[in-house]
mmCIF file of C-alpha atoms and ligand atoms in Angstrom:
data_model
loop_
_atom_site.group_PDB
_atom_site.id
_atom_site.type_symbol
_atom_site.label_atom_id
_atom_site.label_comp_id
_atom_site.label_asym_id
_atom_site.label_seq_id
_atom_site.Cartn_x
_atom_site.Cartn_y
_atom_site.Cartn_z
ATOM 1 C CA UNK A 177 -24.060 -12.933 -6.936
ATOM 2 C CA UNK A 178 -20.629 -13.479 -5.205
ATOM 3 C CA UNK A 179 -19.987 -12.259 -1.937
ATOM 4 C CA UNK A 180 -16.780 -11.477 -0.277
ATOM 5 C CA UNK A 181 -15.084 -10.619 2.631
ATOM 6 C CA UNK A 182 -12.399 -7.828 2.708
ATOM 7 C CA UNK A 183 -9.377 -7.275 5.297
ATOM 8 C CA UNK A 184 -6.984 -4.939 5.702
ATOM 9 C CA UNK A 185 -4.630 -4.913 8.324
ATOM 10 C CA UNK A 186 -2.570 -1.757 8.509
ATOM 11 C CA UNK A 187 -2.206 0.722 11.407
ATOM 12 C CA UNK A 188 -5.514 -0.680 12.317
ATOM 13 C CA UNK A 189 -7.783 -3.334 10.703
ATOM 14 C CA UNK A 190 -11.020 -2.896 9.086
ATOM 15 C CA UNK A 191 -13.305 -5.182 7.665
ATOM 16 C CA UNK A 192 -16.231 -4.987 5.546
ATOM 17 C CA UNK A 193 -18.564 -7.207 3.275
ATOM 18 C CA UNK A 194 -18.036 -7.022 -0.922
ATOM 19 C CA UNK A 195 -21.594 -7.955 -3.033
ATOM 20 C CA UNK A 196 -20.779 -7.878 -6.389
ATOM 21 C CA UNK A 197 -17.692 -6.061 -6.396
ATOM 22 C CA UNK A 198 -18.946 -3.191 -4.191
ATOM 23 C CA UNK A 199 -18.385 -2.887 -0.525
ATOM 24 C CA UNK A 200 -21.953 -3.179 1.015
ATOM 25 C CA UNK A 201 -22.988 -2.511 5.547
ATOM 26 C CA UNK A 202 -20.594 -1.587 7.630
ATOM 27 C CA UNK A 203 -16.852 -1.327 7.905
ATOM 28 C CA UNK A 204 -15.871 -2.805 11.223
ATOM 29 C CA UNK A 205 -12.861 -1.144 12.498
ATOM 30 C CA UNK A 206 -10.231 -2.399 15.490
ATOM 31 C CA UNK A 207 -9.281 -0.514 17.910
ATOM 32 C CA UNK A 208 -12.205 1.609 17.805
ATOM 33 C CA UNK A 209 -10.802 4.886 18.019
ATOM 34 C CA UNK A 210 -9.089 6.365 15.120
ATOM 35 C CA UNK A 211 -6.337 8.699 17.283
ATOM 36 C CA UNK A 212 -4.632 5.408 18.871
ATOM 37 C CA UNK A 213 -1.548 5.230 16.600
ATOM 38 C CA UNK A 214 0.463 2.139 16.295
ATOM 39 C CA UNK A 215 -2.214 0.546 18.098
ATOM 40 C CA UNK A 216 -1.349 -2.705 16.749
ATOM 41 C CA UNK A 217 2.651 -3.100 17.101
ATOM 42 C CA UNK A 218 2.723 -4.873 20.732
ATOM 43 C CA UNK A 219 -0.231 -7.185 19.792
ATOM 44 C CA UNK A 220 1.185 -10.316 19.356
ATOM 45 C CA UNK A 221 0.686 -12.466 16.035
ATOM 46 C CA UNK A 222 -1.563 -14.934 17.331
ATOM 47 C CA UNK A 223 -3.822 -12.163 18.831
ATOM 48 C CA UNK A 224 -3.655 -10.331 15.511
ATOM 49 C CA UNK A 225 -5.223 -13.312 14.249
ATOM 50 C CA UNK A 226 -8.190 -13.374 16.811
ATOM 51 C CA UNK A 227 -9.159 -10.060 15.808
ATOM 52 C CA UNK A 228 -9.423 -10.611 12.394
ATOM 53 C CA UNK A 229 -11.372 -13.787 12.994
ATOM 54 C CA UNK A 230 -13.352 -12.031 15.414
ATOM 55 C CA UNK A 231 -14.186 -9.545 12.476
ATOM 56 C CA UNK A 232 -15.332 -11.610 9.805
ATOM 57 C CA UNK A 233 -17.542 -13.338 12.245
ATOM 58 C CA UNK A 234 -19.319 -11.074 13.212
ATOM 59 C CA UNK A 235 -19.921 -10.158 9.441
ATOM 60 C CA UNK A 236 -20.516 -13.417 8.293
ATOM 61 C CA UNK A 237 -23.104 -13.754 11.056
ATOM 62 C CA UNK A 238 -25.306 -10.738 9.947
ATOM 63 C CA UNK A 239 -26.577 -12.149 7.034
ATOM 64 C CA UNK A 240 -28.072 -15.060 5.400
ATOM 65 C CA UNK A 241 -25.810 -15.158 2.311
ATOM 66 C CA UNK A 242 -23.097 -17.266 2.611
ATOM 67 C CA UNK A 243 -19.396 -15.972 1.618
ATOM 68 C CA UNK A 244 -17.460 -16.953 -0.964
ATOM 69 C CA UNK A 245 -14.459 -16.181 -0.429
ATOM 70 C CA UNK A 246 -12.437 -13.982 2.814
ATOM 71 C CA UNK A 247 -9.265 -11.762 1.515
ATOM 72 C CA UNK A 248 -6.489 -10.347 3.950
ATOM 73 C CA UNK A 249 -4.086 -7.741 3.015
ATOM 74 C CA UNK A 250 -1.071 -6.661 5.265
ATOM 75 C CA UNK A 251 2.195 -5.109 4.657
ATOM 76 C CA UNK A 252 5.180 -6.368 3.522
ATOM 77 C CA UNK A 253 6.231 -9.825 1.183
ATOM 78 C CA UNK A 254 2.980 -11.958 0.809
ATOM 79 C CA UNK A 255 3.427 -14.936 -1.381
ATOM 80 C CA UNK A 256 1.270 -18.067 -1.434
ATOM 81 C CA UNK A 257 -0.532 -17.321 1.700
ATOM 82 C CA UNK A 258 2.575 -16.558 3.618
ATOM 83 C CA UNK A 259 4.256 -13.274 5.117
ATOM 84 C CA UNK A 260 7.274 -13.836 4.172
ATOM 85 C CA UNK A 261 8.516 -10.128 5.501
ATOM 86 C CA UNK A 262 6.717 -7.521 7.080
ATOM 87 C CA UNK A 263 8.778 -5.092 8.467
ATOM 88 C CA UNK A 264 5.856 -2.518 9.781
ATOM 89 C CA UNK A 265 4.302 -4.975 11.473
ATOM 90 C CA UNK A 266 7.335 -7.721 12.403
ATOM 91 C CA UNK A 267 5.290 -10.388 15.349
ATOM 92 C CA UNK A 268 3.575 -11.315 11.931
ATOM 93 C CA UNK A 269 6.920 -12.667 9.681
ATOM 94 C CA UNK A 270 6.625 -15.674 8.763
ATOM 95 C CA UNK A 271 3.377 -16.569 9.338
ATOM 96 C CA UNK A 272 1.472 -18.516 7.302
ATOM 97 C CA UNK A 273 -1.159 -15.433 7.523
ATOM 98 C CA UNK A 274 -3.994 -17.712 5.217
ATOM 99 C CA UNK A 275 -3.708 -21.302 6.250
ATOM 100 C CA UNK A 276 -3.758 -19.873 10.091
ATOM 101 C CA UNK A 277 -6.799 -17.649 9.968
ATOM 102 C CA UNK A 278 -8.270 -20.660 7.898
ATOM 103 C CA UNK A 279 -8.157 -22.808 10.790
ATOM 104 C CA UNK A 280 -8.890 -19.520 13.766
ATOM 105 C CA UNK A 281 -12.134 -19.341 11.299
ATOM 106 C CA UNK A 282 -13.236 -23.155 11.101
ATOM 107 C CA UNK A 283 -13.441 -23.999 14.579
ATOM 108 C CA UNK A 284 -16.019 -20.805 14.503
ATOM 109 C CA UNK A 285 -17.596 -22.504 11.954
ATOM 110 C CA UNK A 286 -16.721 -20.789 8.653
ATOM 111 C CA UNK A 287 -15.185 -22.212 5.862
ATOM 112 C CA UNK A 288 -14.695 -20.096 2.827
ATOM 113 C CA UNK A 289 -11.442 -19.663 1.525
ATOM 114 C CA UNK A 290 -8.747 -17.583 2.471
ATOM 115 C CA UNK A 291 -6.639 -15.389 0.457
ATOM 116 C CA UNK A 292 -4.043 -13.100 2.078
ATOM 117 C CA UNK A 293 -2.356 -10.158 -0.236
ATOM 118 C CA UNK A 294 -0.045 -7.487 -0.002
ATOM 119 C CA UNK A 295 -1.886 -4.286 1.043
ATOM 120 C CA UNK A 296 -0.501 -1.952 -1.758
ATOM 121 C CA UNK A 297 -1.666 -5.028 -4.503
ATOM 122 C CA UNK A 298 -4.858 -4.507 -2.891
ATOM 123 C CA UNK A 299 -5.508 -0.811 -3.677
ATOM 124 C CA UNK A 300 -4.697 -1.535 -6.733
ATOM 125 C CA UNK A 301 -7.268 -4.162 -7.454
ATOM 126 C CA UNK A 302 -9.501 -1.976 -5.858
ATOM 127 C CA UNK A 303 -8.724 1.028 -7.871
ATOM 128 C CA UNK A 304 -9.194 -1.358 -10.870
ATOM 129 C CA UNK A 305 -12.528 -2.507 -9.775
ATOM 130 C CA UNK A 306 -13.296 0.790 -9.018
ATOM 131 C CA UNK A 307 -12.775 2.010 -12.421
ATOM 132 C CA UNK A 308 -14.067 -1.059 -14.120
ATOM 133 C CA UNK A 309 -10.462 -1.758 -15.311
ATOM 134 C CA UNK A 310 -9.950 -5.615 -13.995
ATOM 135 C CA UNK A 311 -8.693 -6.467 -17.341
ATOM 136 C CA UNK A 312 -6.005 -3.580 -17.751
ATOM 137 C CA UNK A 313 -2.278 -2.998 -15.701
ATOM 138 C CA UNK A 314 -2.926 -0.476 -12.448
ATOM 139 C CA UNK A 315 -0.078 0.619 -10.604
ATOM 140 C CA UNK A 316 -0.356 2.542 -7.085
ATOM 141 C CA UNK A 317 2.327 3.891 -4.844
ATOM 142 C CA UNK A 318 1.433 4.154 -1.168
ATOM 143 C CA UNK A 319 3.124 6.627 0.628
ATOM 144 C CA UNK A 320 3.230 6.135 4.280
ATOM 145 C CA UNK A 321 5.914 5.177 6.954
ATOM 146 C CA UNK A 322 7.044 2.945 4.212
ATOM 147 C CA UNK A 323 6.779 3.027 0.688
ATOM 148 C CA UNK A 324 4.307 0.688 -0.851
ATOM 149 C CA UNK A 325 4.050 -0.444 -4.576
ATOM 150 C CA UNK A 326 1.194 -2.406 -5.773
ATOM 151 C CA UNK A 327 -0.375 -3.822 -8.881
ATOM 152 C CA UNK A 328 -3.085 -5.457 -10.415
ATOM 153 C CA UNK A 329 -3.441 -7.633 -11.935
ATOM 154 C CA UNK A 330 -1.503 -9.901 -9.635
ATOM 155 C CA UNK A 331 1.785 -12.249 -11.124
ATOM 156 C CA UNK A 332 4.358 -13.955 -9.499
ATOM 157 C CA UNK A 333 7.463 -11.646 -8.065
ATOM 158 C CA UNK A 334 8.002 -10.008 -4.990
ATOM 159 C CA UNK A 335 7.436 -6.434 -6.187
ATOM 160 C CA UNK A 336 9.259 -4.750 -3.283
ATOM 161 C CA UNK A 337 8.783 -1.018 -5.532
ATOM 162 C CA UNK A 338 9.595 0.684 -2.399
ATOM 163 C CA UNK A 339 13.106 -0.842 -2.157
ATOM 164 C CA UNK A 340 14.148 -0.161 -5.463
ATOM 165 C CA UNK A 341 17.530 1.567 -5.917
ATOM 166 C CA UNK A 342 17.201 5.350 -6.829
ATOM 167 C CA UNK A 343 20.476 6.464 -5.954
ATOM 168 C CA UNK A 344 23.926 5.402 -5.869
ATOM 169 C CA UNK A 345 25.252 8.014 -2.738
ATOM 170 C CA UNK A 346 26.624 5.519 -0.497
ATOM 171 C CA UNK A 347 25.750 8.120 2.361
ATOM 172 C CA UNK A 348 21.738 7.286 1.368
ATOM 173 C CA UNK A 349 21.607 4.924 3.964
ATOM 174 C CA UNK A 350 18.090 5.755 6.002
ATOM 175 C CA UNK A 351 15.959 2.666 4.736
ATOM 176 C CA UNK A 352 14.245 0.322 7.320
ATOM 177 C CA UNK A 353 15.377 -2.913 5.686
ATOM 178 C CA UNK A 354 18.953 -1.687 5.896
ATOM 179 C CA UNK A 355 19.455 -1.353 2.249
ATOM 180 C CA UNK A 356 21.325 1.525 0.838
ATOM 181 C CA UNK A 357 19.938 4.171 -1.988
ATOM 182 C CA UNK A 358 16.851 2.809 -1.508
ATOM 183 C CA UNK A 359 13.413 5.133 -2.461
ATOM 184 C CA UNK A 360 11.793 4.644 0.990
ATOM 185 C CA UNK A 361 15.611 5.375 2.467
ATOM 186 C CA UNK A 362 13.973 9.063 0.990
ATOM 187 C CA UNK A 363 10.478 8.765 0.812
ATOM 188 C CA UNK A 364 9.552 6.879 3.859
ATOM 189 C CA UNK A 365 8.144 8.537 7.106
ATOM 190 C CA UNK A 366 10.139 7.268 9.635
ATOM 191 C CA UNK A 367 13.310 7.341 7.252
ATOM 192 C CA UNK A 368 12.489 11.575 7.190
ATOM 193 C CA UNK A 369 13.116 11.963 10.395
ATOM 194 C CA UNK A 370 16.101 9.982 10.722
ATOM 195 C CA UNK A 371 17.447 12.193 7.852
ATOM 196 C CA UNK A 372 16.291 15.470 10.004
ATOM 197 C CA UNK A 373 16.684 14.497 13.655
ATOM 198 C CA UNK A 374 15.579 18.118 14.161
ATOM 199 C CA UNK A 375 12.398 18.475 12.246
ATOM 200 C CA UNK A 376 9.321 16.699 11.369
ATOM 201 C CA UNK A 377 8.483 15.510 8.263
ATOM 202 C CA UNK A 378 5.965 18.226 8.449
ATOM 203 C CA UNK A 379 7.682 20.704 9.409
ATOM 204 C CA UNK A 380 10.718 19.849 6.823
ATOM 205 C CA UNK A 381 7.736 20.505 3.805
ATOM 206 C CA UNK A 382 5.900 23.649 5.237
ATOM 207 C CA UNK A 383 9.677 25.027 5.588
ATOM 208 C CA UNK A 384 10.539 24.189 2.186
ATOM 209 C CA UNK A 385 7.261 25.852 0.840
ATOM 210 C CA UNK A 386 8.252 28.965 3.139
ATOM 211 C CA UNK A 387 11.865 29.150 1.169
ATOM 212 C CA UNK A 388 14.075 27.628 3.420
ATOM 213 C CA UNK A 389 17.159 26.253 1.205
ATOM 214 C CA UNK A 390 18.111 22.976 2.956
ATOM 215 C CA UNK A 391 14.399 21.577 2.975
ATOM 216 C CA UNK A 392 13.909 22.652 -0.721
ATOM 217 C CA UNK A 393 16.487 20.955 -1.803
ATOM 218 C CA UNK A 394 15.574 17.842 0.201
ATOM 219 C CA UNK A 395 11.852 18.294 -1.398
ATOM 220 C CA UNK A 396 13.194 17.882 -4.375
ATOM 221 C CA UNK A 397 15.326 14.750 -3.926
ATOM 222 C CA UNK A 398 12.126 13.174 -2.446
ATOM 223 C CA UNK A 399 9.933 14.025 -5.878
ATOM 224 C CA UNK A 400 13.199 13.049 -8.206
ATOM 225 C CA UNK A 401 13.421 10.055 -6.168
ATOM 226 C CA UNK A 402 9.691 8.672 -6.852
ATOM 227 C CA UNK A 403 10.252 10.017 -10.131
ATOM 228 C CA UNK A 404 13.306 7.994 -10.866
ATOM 229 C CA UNK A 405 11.256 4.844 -9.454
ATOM 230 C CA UNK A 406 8.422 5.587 -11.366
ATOM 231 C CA UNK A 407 10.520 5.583 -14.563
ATOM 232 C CA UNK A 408 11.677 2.338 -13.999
ATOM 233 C CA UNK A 409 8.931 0.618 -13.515
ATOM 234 C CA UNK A 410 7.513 2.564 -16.978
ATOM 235 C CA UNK A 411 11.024 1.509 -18.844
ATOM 236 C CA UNK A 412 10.174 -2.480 -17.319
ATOM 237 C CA UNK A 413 6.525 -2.542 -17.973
ATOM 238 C CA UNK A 414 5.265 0.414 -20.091
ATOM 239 C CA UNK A 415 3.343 3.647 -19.398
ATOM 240 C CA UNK A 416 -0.332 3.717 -18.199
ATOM 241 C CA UNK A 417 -1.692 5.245 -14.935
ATOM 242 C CA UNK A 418 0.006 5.625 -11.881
ATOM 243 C CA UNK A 419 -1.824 6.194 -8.726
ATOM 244 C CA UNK A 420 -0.391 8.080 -5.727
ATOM 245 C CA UNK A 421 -2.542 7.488 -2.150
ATOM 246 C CA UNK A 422 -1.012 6.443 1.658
ATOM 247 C CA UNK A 423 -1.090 8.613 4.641
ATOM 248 C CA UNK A 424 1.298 11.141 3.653
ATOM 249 C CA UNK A 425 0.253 11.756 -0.433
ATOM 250 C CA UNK A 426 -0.648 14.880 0.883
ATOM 251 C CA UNK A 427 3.479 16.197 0.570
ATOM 252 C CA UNK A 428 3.310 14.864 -2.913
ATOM 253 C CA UNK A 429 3.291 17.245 -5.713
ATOM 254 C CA UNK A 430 2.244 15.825 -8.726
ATOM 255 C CA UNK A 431 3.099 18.583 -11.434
ATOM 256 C CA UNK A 432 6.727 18.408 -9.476
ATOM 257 C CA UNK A 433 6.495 14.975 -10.122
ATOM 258 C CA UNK A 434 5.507 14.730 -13.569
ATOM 259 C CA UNK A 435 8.444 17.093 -14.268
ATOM 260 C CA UNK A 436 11.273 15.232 -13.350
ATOM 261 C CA UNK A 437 9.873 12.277 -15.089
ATOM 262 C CA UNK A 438 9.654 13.707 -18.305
ATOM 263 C CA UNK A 439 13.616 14.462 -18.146
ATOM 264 C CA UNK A 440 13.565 11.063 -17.191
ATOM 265 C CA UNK A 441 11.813 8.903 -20.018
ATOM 266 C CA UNK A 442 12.317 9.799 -23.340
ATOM 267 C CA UNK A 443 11.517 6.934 -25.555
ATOM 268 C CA UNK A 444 8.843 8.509 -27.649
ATOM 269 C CA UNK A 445 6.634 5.000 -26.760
ATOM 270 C CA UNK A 446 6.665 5.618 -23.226
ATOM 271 C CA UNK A 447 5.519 8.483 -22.624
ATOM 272 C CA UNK A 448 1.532 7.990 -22.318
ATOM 273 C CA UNK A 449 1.900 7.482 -18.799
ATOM 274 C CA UNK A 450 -1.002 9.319 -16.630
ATOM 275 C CA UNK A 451 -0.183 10.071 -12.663
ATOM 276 C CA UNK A 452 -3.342 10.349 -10.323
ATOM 277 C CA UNK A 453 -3.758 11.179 -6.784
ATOM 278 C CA UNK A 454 -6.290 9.294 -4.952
ATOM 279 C CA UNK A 455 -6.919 10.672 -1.213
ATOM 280 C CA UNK A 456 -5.895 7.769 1.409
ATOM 281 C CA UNK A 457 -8.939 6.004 1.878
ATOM 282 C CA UNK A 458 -9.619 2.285 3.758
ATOM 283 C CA UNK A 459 -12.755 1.413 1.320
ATOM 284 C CA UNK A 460 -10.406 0.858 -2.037
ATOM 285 C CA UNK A 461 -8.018 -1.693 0.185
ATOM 286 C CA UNK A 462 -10.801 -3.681 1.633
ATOM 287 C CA UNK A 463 -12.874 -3.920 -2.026
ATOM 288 C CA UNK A 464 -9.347 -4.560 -3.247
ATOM 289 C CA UNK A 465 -9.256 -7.505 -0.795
ATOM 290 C CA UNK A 466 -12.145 -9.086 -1.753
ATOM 291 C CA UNK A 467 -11.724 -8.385 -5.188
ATOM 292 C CA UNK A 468 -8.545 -10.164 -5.271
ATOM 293 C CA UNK A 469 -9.418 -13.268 -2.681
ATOM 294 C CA UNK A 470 -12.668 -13.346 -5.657
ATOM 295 C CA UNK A 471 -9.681 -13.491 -8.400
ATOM 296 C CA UNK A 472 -7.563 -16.150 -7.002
ATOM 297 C CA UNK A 473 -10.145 -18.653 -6.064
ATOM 298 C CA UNK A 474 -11.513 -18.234 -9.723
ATOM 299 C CA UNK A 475 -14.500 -16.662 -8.853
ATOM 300 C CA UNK A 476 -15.535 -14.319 -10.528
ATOM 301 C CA UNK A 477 -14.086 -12.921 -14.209
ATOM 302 C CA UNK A 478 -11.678 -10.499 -13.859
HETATM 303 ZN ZN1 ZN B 793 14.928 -0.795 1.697
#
């Protein structure tokens, strides 16, 4: 049996234990109380740290079995072990996320491996495991305050999907990292309010549904902008299933959706692609964690 701890560091963090690729107890949860949003953007990094080590303690000291492997997913660009960028949660660029919560975890005593991961990547090795699909390409867009794009399995790149340029209006200028035309300069959360100083991203869909002209037509951009995205990635690296989840999939409308991408790819080849919502849900990033700190230490098949 292999056993795994999973991490996901988000909003929040939660934390649970992985037996066999299944999540298995309790998911431990920081702060506490769901309604404290952006609970974690004054902590600083080395606190962030703590907390996570203070998590997987207190799983790893419940039961007898010892852990394999720990997996950490957060935001942003995670290569070899480091955030690289992280622009949701910025006290934690450049930190050598793995190698640091290595050491936090050693002088309590525990010494498995550390793997840290993009959080989007991680959905989609949980989706994968979920489905029993290690062996096959899953792609998931998370739509939150950013945009996420993950995949499984993992290969070298950077993968920034919600960056990719889906417009050439010079005036499409809302994304966080500065970029212009970008899909989360559309998509993203806090980039819909910049766009609409006067309404809420709520507010801008429930008016569109009720008629009004102006958030229609922004609706629509927003759809043919993840459908454009979406596209590419099919016209890089084939069709298969897409899966939709984050915060706010609940604006998403996937017949919408699948309509503009059918104007969009053509090639007779490409068109087997499958789009699935999945409601926004912590367990498939934590299995997803574990999953994929499993993967890269070579322990398990996948
Ligand atoms: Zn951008």
């Amino acid at each position: 049996m292999t056993t795994a701890i999973g991490v996901v560091m988000t909003e929040h963090v939660v934390a649970s234990r992985l037996a066999n690729q299944r999540l298995t107890g309790e998911v431990l949860r920081y702060p506490v109380d769901e309604d404290t949003p952006d609970a974690l953007s004054a902590v600083p990094s080395g606190d962030l740290v703590d907390i996570l080590a203070s998590q997987i303690s207190s799983l790893v000291g419940k039961e007898t079995q010892p852990v394999d492997a720990i997996g950490v997913a957060v935001p942003g660009i995670v290569r070899h072990g480091v955030v690289e960028d992280s622009p949701n949660l910025p006290q934690i660029k450049g930190m050598r996320l793995a190698a640091e919560l290595a050491r936090v975890l050693a002088n309590r005593g525990i010494t498995a491996p550390v793997h840290a991961a993009n959080d989007a990547d991680a959905i989609a090795a949980g989706v994968a495991a979920t489905h029993g699909h290690l062996d096959r390409l899953t792609r998931v867009w998370t739509i939150g305050n950013g945009i996420g794009y993950g995949r499984w399995p993992y290969i070298e790149g950077v993968w920034e999907g919600g960056h990719i340029t889906v417009t050439l209006d010079p005036k499409e200028k809302f994304c966080g990292c500065g970029g212009v035309g970008h899909l989360e300069g559309i998509m993203g959360y806090r980039a819909m309010r910049m766009r609409f100083l006067d309404l809420e991203p709520e507010e801008i869909f429930a008016n569109a549904r009720r008629g009004d002209l102006r958030c229609r037509e922004f609706v629509d951009l927003w759809h043919r902008a993840l459908a454009a995205a979406t596209a590419s990635f099919i016209h890089l690296a084939g069709p298969g299933r897409f899966y939709f989840t984050g915060h706010n999939v609940g604006f998403l409308e996937l017949h919408r959706l699948r309509s503009h991408l059918e104007t969009m790819v053509k090639m007779g080849p490409l068109q087997s692609f499958s789009l699935e919502v999945l409601p926004p849900d912590d367990e498939i990033g934590l299995l997803g964690a574990g999953v994929a700190a499993l993967g890269a230490f070579s322990l398990q098949e996948i």
